Amino acid sequence: MSDSPAQNAFQGSLQTQIDTLPDAWRDALQAPHLQGILRKLDAMLAQRLAAGAEIYPLRPFRALLETPPESVQVVIVGQDPYHGPNQAQGLAFSVPSFCPTPPSLRNMFKELALEYGEPAAPPRNSLVRWARQGVLLLNTSLTVEAHQPASHAKQGWEHVTDALIMRVLREARPKVLLLWGSHAQARRQLLQLQPPAGPVEVLMANHPSPLSALRPPRPFIGCGHFRQANDWLQAHGESGIDWMLGKTPQAAAGYGG
């Protein structure tokens, strides 16, 4: 383990963080099978920390704190947190604005510029401004070990985060699912497990990673998803998302913003 733990290193327990969640999210995690999975995850995390592993992020449930289920207009599904120190914030694809722009996020900004034009100033790498407008930025695994991508995949997190997406589908508010890459697209089957209470639009493309963003069959670059999502939301009476400016409070350049 590093002599100086990263600012975003996990500590404590999952249950302590769950206790701080909005009631609707906390209630969604109360099913007995999910409680069993969360206990196993807590035990696994404690064991890995005791063995000297550094785990990210500090707040695995950050996305839930920023975006309650009744506020969700858009769901963006990621895979697992960034595994470098001080990157992962608990929001899919997002890093603090003092960090270099990760390649997938760079391609997301490139796609936004194609759809809306080049911004007057470079966009901030922190996507808190999206989360506070109703974009649920949810990875399917909520923790990862330093420098070991997907190290906490298939440990039970997928069951937890699938349950959270199904909780969103119980809200009647119209919403768009942006499913980029095969991992995210596998979540489409949740629409059969939890028939949505309101209108849902599903937009699918390749992952924004440089490895796939330009490849067929559905290149991410040129997909038009950000504008399509807003057009659909506004046609269903919603405000849509200010993707480019996001003038929400406290969208700061520091670690928390």
Tab-separated table of N, CA, C and O in Angstrom, residues 120-199:
chain	number	residue	atom	x	y	z
A	120	ALA	N	-17.211	27.416	-25.446
A	120	ALA	CA	-16.372	28.603	-25.314
A	120	ALA	C	-15.137	28.336	-24.461
A	120	ALA	O	-14.088	28.935	-24.666
A	121	ALA	N	-15.266	27.411	-23.510
A	121	ALA	CA	-14.146	27.037	-22.650
A	121	ALA	C	-14.130	25.516	-22.537
A	121	ALA	O	-15.176	24.873	-22.682
A	122	PRO	N	-12.973	24.916	-22.278
A	122	PRO	CA	-12.926	23.458	-22.141
A	122	PRO	C	-13.866	22.992	-21.039
A	122	PRO	O	-13.943	23.608	-19.972
A	123	PRO	N	-14.622	21.901	-21.274
A	123	PRO	CA	-15.542	21.417	-20.242
A	123	PRO	C	-14.788	20.850	-19.046
A	123	PRO	O	-13.683	20.326	-19.179
A	124	ARG	N	-15.388	20.981	-17.885
A	124	ARG	CA	-14.800	20.416	-16.670
A	124	ARG	C	-14.941	18.894	-16.678
A	124	ARG	O	-15.957	18.350	-17.120
A	125	ASN	N	-13.930	18.217	-16.169
A	125	ASN	CA	-13.937	16.755	-16.145
A	125	ASN	C	-14.893	16.193	-15.105
A	125	ASN	O	-15.314	15.038	-15.214
A	126	SER	N	-15.196	16.975	-14.087
A	126	SER	CA	-16.184	16.538	-13.107
A	126	SER	C	-17.579	16.664	-13.711
A	126	SER	O	-17.963	17.722	-14.208
A	127	LEU	N	-18.342	15.571	-13.647
A	127	LEU	CA	-19.697	15.550	-14.209
A	127	LEU	C	-20.763	15.719	-13.131
A	127	LEU	O	-21.933	15.396	-13.346
A	128	VAL	N	-20.369	16.255	-11.988
A	128	VAL	CA	-21.347	16.537	-10.932
A	128	VAL	C	-22.463	17.425	-11.466
A	128	VAL	O	-23.634	17.278	-11.110
A	129	ARG	N	-22.113	18.340	-12.380
A	129	ARG	CA	-23.125	19.242	-12.944
A	129	ARG	C	-24.212	18.475	-13.689
A	129	ARG	O	-25.351	18.920	-13.760
A	130	TRP	N	-23.861	17.326	-14.293
A	130	TRP	CA	-24.879	16.490	-14.933
A	130	TRP	C	-25.700	15.763	-13.886
A	130	TRP	O	-26.924	15.703	-13.974
A	131	ALA	N	-25.009	15.202	-12.894
A	131	ALA	CA	-25.704	14.420	-11.861
A	131	ALA	C	-26.774	15.260	-11.170
A	131	ALA	O	-27.873	14.766	-10.880
A	132	ARG	N	-26.482	16.537	-10.925
A	132	ARG	CA	-27.425	17.388	-10.197
A	132	ARG	C	-28.582	17.872	-11.067
A	132	ARG	O	-29.514	18.480	-10.551
A	133	GLN	N	-28.509	17.560	-12.354
A	133	GLN	CA	-29.633	17.843	-13.249
A	133	GLN	C	-30.494	16.614	-13.512
A	133	GLN	O	-31.493	16.696	-14.218
A	134	GLY	N	-30.096	15.462	-12.975
A	134	GLY	CA	-30.892	14.263	-13.165
A	134	GLY	C	-30.262	13.202	-14.032
A	134	GLY	O	-30.972	12.335	-14.568
A	135	VAL	N	-28.939	13.224	-14.171
A	135	VAL	CA	-28.230	12.171	-14.903
A	135	VAL	C	-27.634	11.206	-13.878
A	135	VAL	O	-26.721	11.578	-13.133
A	136	LEU	N	-28.162	9.988	-13.830
A	136	LEU	CA	-27.628	8.972	-12.917
A	136	LEU	C	-26.411	8.342	-13.574
A	136	LEU	O	-26.522	7.620	-14.567
A	137	LEU	N	-25.232	8.632	-13.035
A	137	LEU	CA	-23.957	8.166	-13.579
A	137	LEU	C	-23.526	6.948	-12.767
A	137	LEU	O	-22.778	7.050	-11.800
A	138	LEU	N	-24.003	5.775	-13.182
A	138	LEU	CA	-23.905	4.576	-12.346
A	138	LEU	C	-23.001	3.534	-12.982
A	138	LEU	O	-23.287	3.018	-14.069
A	139	ASN	N	-21.897	3.215	-12.316
A	139	ASN	CA	-21.108	2.055	-12.707
A	139	ASN	C	-21.785	0.783	-12.214
A	139	ASN	O	-22.509	0.808	-11.213
A	140	THR	N	-21.524	-0.343	-12.895
A	140	THR	CA	-22.125	-1.590	-12.437
A	140	THR	C	-21.351	-2.205	-11.273
A	140	THR	O	-21.930	-2.928	-10.465
A	141	SER	N	-20.053	-1.937	-11.177
A	141	SER	CA	-19.290	-2.234	-9.963
A	141	SER	C	-18.922	-0.903	-9.333
A	141	SER	O	-18.480	0.006	-10.040
A	142	LEU	N	-19.085	-0.794	-8.037
A	142	LEU	CA	-18.910	0.514	-7.384
A	142	LEU	C	-17.584	0.669	-6.664
A	142	LEU	O	-17.309	1.736	-6.113
A	143	THR	N	-16.749	-0.369	-6.662
A	143	THR	CA	-15.405	-0.238	-6.088
A	143	THR	C	-14.402	-0.940	-6.995
A	143	THR	O	-14.763	-1.790	-7.815
A	144	VAL	N	-13.127	-0.581	-6.813
A	144	VAL	CA	-12.043	-1.182	-7.601
A	144	VAL	C	-10.759	-1.037	-6.797
A	144	VAL	O	-10.637	-0.129	-5.969
A	145	GLU	N	-9.794	-1.928	-7.039
A	145	GLU	CA	-8.493	-1.812	-6.374
A	145	GLU	C	-7.520	-1.045	-7.248
A	145	GLU	O	-7.623	-1.053	-8.480
A	146	ALA	N	-6.609	-0.372	-6.603
A	146	ALA	CA	-5.643	0.466	-7.312
A	146	ALA	C	-4.933	-0.318	-8.407
A	146	ALA	O	-4.399	-1.408	-8.168
A	147	HIS	N	-4.960	0.249	-9.621
A	147	HIS	CA	-4.225	-0.265	-10.771
A	147	HIS	C	-4.674	-1.662	-11.205
A	147	HIS	O	-3.945	-2.354	-11.905
A	148	GLN	N	-5.887	-2.056	-10.808
A	148	GLN	CA	-6.404	-3.369	-11.185
A	148	GLN	C	-7.834	-3.223	-11.718
A	148	GLN	O	-8.805	-3.427	-10.978
A	149	PRO	N	-7.981	-2.869	-12.985
A	149	PRO	CA	-9.330	-2.694	-13.527
A	149	PRO	C	-10.158	-3.960	-13.390
A	149	PRO	O	-9.648	-5.077	-13.496
A	150	ALA	N	-11.449	-3.754	-13.102
A	150	ALA	CA	-12.428	-4.848	-12.964
A	150	ALA	C	-12.096	-5.806	-11.826
A	150	ALA	O	-12.607	-6.923	-11.773
A	151	SER	N	-11.278	-5.357	-10.868
A	151	SER	CA	-10.873	-6.250	-9.777
A	151	SER	C	-12.010	-6.605	-8.839
A	151	SER	O	-11.938	-7.608	-8.125
A	152	HIS	N	-13.084	-5.804	-8.809
A	152	HIS	CA	-14.227	-6.132	-7.960
A	152	HIS	C	-15.464	-6.493	-8.771
A	152	HIS	O	-16.575	-6.513	-8.239
A	153	ALA	N	-15.266	-6.793	-10.054
A	153	ALA	CA	-16.365	-7.313	-10.871
A	153	ALA	C	-16.700	-8.727	-10.413
A	153	ALA	O	-15.855	-9.451	-9.878
A	154	LYS	N	-17.943	-9.107	-10.572
A	154	LYS	CA	-18.431	-10.453	-10.247
A	154	LYS	C	-18.252	-10.786	-8.767
A	154	LYS	O	-18.118	-11.950	-8.391
A	155	GLN	N	-18.283	-9.748	-7.936
A	155	GLN	CA	-18.251	-9.936	-6.489
A	155	GLN	C	-19.622	-9.692	-5.865
A	155	GLN	O	-19.763	-9.814	-4.650
A	156	GLY	N	-20.589	-9.342	-6.687
A	156	GLY	CA	-21.930	-9.075	-6.188
A	156	GLY	C	-22.449	-7.690	-6.504
A	156	GLY	O	-23.651	-7.427	-6.406
A	157	TRP	N	-21.547	-6.785	-6.883
A	157	TRP	CA	-21.970	-5.410	-7.157
A	157	TRP	C	-23.035	-5.337	-8.245
A	157	TRP	O	-23.941	-4.501	-8.187
A	158	GLU	N	-22.914	-6.198	-9.265
A	158	GLU	CA	-23.849	-6.121	-10.386
A	158	GLU	C	-25.297	-6.328	-9.933
A	158	GLU	O	-26.216	-5.685	-10.458
A	159	HIS	N	-25.507	-7.190	-8.952
A	159	HIS	CA	-26.862	-7.404	-8.429
A	159	HIS	C	-27.381	-6.141	-7.734
A	159	HIS	O	-28.567	-5.800	-7.838
A	160	VAL	N	-26.482	-5.464	-7.031
A	160	VAL	CA	-26.870	-4.244	-6.317
A	160	VAL	C	-27.233	-3.140	-7.306
A	160	VAL	O	-28.287	-2.501	-7.196
A	161	THR	N	-26.379	-2.917	-8.285
A	161	THR	CA	-26.616	-1.803	-9.204
A	161	THR	C	-27.761	-2.106	-10.174
A	161	THR	O	-28.476	-1.185	-10.582
A	162	ASP	N	-27.968	-3.373	-10.514
A	162	ASP	CA	-29.163	-3.709	-11.307
A	162	ASP	C	-30.430	-3.367	-10.521
A	162	ASP	O	-31.412	-2.857	-11.086
A	163	ALA	N	-30.418	-3.643	-9.227
A	163	ALA	CA	-31.581	-3.312	-8.390
A	163	ALA	C	-31.813	-1.804	-8.349
A	163	ALA	O	-32.964	-1.342	-8.314
A	164	LEU	N	-30.742	-1.032	-8.373
A	164	LEU	CA	-30.881	0.429	-8.367
A	164	LEU	C	-31.488	0.927	-9.690
A	164	LEU	O	-32.328	1.827	-9.690
A	165	ILE	N	-31.071	0.336	-10.801
A	165	ILE	CA	-31.667	0.713	-12.088
A	165	ILE	C	-33.144	0.332	-12.114
A	165	ILE	O	-33.990	1.114	-12.580
A	166	MET	N	-33.474	-0.842	-11.577
A	166	MET	CA	-34.882	-1.243	-11.544
A	166	MET	C	-35.691	-0.308	-10.656
A	166	MET	O	-36.863	-0.042	-10.932
A	167	ARG	N	-35.071	0.229	-9.611
A	167	ARG	CA	-35.769	1.213	-8.774
A	167	ARG	C	-36.084	2.469	-9.576
A	167	ARG	O	-37.177	3.050	-9.442
A	168	VAL	N	-35.171	2.898	-10.419
A	168	VAL	CA	-35.414	4.050	-11.280
A	168	VAL	C	-36.581	3.778	-12.224
A	168	VAL	O	-37.419	4.656	-12.473
A	169	LEU	N	-36.657	2.562	-12.747
A	169	LEU	CA	-37.722	2.217	-13.690
A	169	LEU	C	-39.100	2.235	-13.036
A	169	LEU	O	-40.113	2.320	-13.734
A	170	ARG	N	-39.164	2.189	-11.717
A	170	ARG	CA	-40.453	2.269	-11.022
A	170	ARG	C	-40.999	3.681	-10.948
A	170	ARG	O	-42.153	3.890	-10.573
A	171	GLU	N	-40.171	4.663	-11.300
A	171	GLU	CA	-40.622	6.054	-11.320
A	171	GLU	C	-41.339	6.328	-12.645
A	171	GLU	O	-40.850	5.952	-13.713
A	172	ALA	N	-42.481	7.010	-12.586
A	172	ALA	CA	-43.264	7.283	-13.794
A	172	ALA	C	-42.630	8.353	-14.678
A	172	ALA	O	-42.999	8.490	-15.848
A	173	ARG	N	-41.685	9.088	-14.158
A	173	ARG	CA	-41.071	10.169	-14.918
A	173	ARG	C	-40.399	9.626	-16.185
A	173	ARG	O	-39.674	8.626	-16.132
A	174	PRO	N	-40.588	10.256	-17.341
A	174	PRO	CA	-39.910	9.805	-18.565
A	174	PRO	C	-38.396	9.843	-18.388
A	174	PRO	O	-37.854	10.751	-17.744
A	175	LYS	N	-37.726	8.868	-18.965
A	175	LYS	CA	-36.274	8.798	-18.822
A	175	LYS	C	-35.646	8.124	-20.022
A	175	LYS	O	-36.282	7.345	-20.733
A	176	VAL	N	-34.365	8.416	-20.230
A	176	VAL	CA	-33.584	7.849	-21.326
A	176	VAL	C	-32.461	7.009	-20.738
A	176	VAL	O	-31.761	7.448	-19.819
A	177	LEU	N	-32.279	5.807	-21.278
A	177	LEU	CA	-31.138	4.966	-20.919
A	177	LEU	C	-30.111	5.073	-22.032
A	177	LEU	O	-30.388	4.732	-23.181
A	178	LEU	N	-28.920	5.570	-21.703
A	178	LEU	CA	-27.819	5.632	-22.654
A	178	LEU	C	-26.904	4.446	-22.373
A	178	LEU	O	-26.202	4.419	-21.354
A	179	LEU	N	-26.943	3.463	-23.257
A	179	LEU	CA	-26.227	2.202	-23.052
A	179	LEU	C	-25.123	2.099	-24.089
A	179	LEU	O	-25.368	1.817	-25.261
A	180	TRP	N	-23.900	2.339	-23.630
A	180	TRP	CA	-22.748	2.397	-24.525
A	180	TRP	C	-21.842	1.203	-24.263
A	180	TRP	O	-21.273	1.071	-23.174
A	181	GLY	N	-21.715	0.326	-25.246
A	181	GLY	CA	-20.894	-0.869	-25.110
A	181	GLY	C	-21.706	-2.058	-24.632
A	181	GLY	O	-22.787	-1.903	-24.053
A	182	SER	N	-21.189	-3.245	-24.885
A	182	SER	CA	-21.951	-4.474	-24.599
A	182	SER	C	-22.252	-4.646	-23.124
A	182	SER	O	-23.312	-5.165	-22.754
A	183	HIS	N	-21.343	-4.204	-22.265
A	183	HIS	CA	-21.573	-4.357	-20.829
A	183	HIS	C	-22.801	-3.558	-20.399
A	183	HIS	O	-23.675	-4.065	-19.692
A	184	ALA	N	-22.871	-2.310	-20.832
A	184	ALA	CA	-24.034	-1.481	-20.495
A	184	ALA	C	-25.288	-2.003	-21.181
A	184	ALA	O	-26.380	-2.027	-20.589
A	185	GLN	N	-25.168	-2.437	-22.419
A	185	GLN	CA	-26.331	-2.894	-23.175
A	185	GLN	C	-26.973	-4.134	-22.576
A	185	GLN	O	-28.172	-4.363	-22.754
A	186	ALA	N	-26.192	-4.913	-21.821
A	186	ALA	CA	-26.769	-6.070	-21.135
A	186	ALA	C	-27.829	-5.651	-20.124
A	186	ALA	O	-28.706	-6.455	-19.767
A	187	ARG	N	-27.774	-4.384	-19.665
A	187	ARG	CA	-28.766	-3.885	-18.694
A	187	ARG	C	-30.135	-3.694	-19.337
A	187	ARG	O	-31.125	-3.496	-18.625
A	188	ARG	N	-30.229	-3.771	-20.653
A	188	ARG	CA	-31.528	-3.596	-21.308
A	188	ARG	C	-32.523	-4.668	-20.862
A	188	ARG	O	-33.738	-4.425	-20.834
A	189	GLN	N	-32.017	-5.843	-20.484
A	189	GLN	CA	-32.911	-6.917	-20.042
A	189	GLN	C	-33.653	-6.563	-18.757
A	189	GLN	O	-34.684	-7.174	-18.436
A	190	LEU	N	-33.182	-5.558	-18.029
A	190	LEU	CA	-33.868	-5.148	-16.807
A	190	LEU	C	-35.254	-4.589	-17.116
A	190	LEU	O	-36.130	-4.590	-16.248
A	191	LEU	N	-35.470	-4.122	-18.331
A	191	LEU	CA	-36.791	-3.620	-18.712
A	191	LEU	C	-37.831	-4.731	-18.719
A	191	LEU	O	-39.025	-4.464	-18.547
A	192	GLN	N	-37.380	-5.972	-18.912
A	192	GLN	CA	-38.302	-7.102	-18.826
A	192	GLN	C	-38.536	-7.514	-17.377
A	192	GLN	O	-39.646	-7.894	-16.994
A	193	LEU	N	-37.480	-7.418	-16.558
A	193	LEU	CA	-37.611	-7.792	-15.143
A	193	LEU	C	-38.416	-6.772	-14.361
A	193	LEU	O	-39.127	-7.112	-13.413
A	194	GLN	N	-38.290	-5.495	-14.740
A	194	GLN	CA	-39.022	-4.418	-14.074
A	194	GLN	C	-39.676	-3.561	-15.148
A	194	GLN	O	-39.107	-2.562	-15.598
A	195	PRO	N	-40.873	-3.949	-15.617
A	195	PRO	CA	-41.541	-3.123	-16.631
A	195	PRO	C	-41.646	-1.685	-16.145
A	195	PRO	O	-42.107	-1.425	-15.032
A	196	PRO	N	-41.198	-0.738	-16.954
A	196	PRO	CA	-41.139	0.655	-16.480
A	196	PRO	C	-42.509	1.246	-16.222
A	196	PRO	O	-43.475	0.942	-16.925
A	197	ALA	N	-42.569	2.107	-15.206
A	197	ALA	CA	-43.829	2.762	-14.841
A	197	ALA	C	-44.152	3.924	-15.755
A	197	ALA	O	-45.286	4.403	-15.771
A	198	GLY	N	-43.176	4.415	-16.487
A	198	GLY	CA	-43.386	5.541	-17.395
A	198	GLY	C	-42.617	5.338	-18.678
A	198	GLY	O	-41.935	4.318	-18.855
A	199	PRO	N	-42.689	6.286	-19.603
A	199	PRO	CA	-41.997	6.149	-20.885
A	199	PRO	C	-40.481	6.053	-20.716
A	199	PRO	O	-39.887	6.766	-19.906
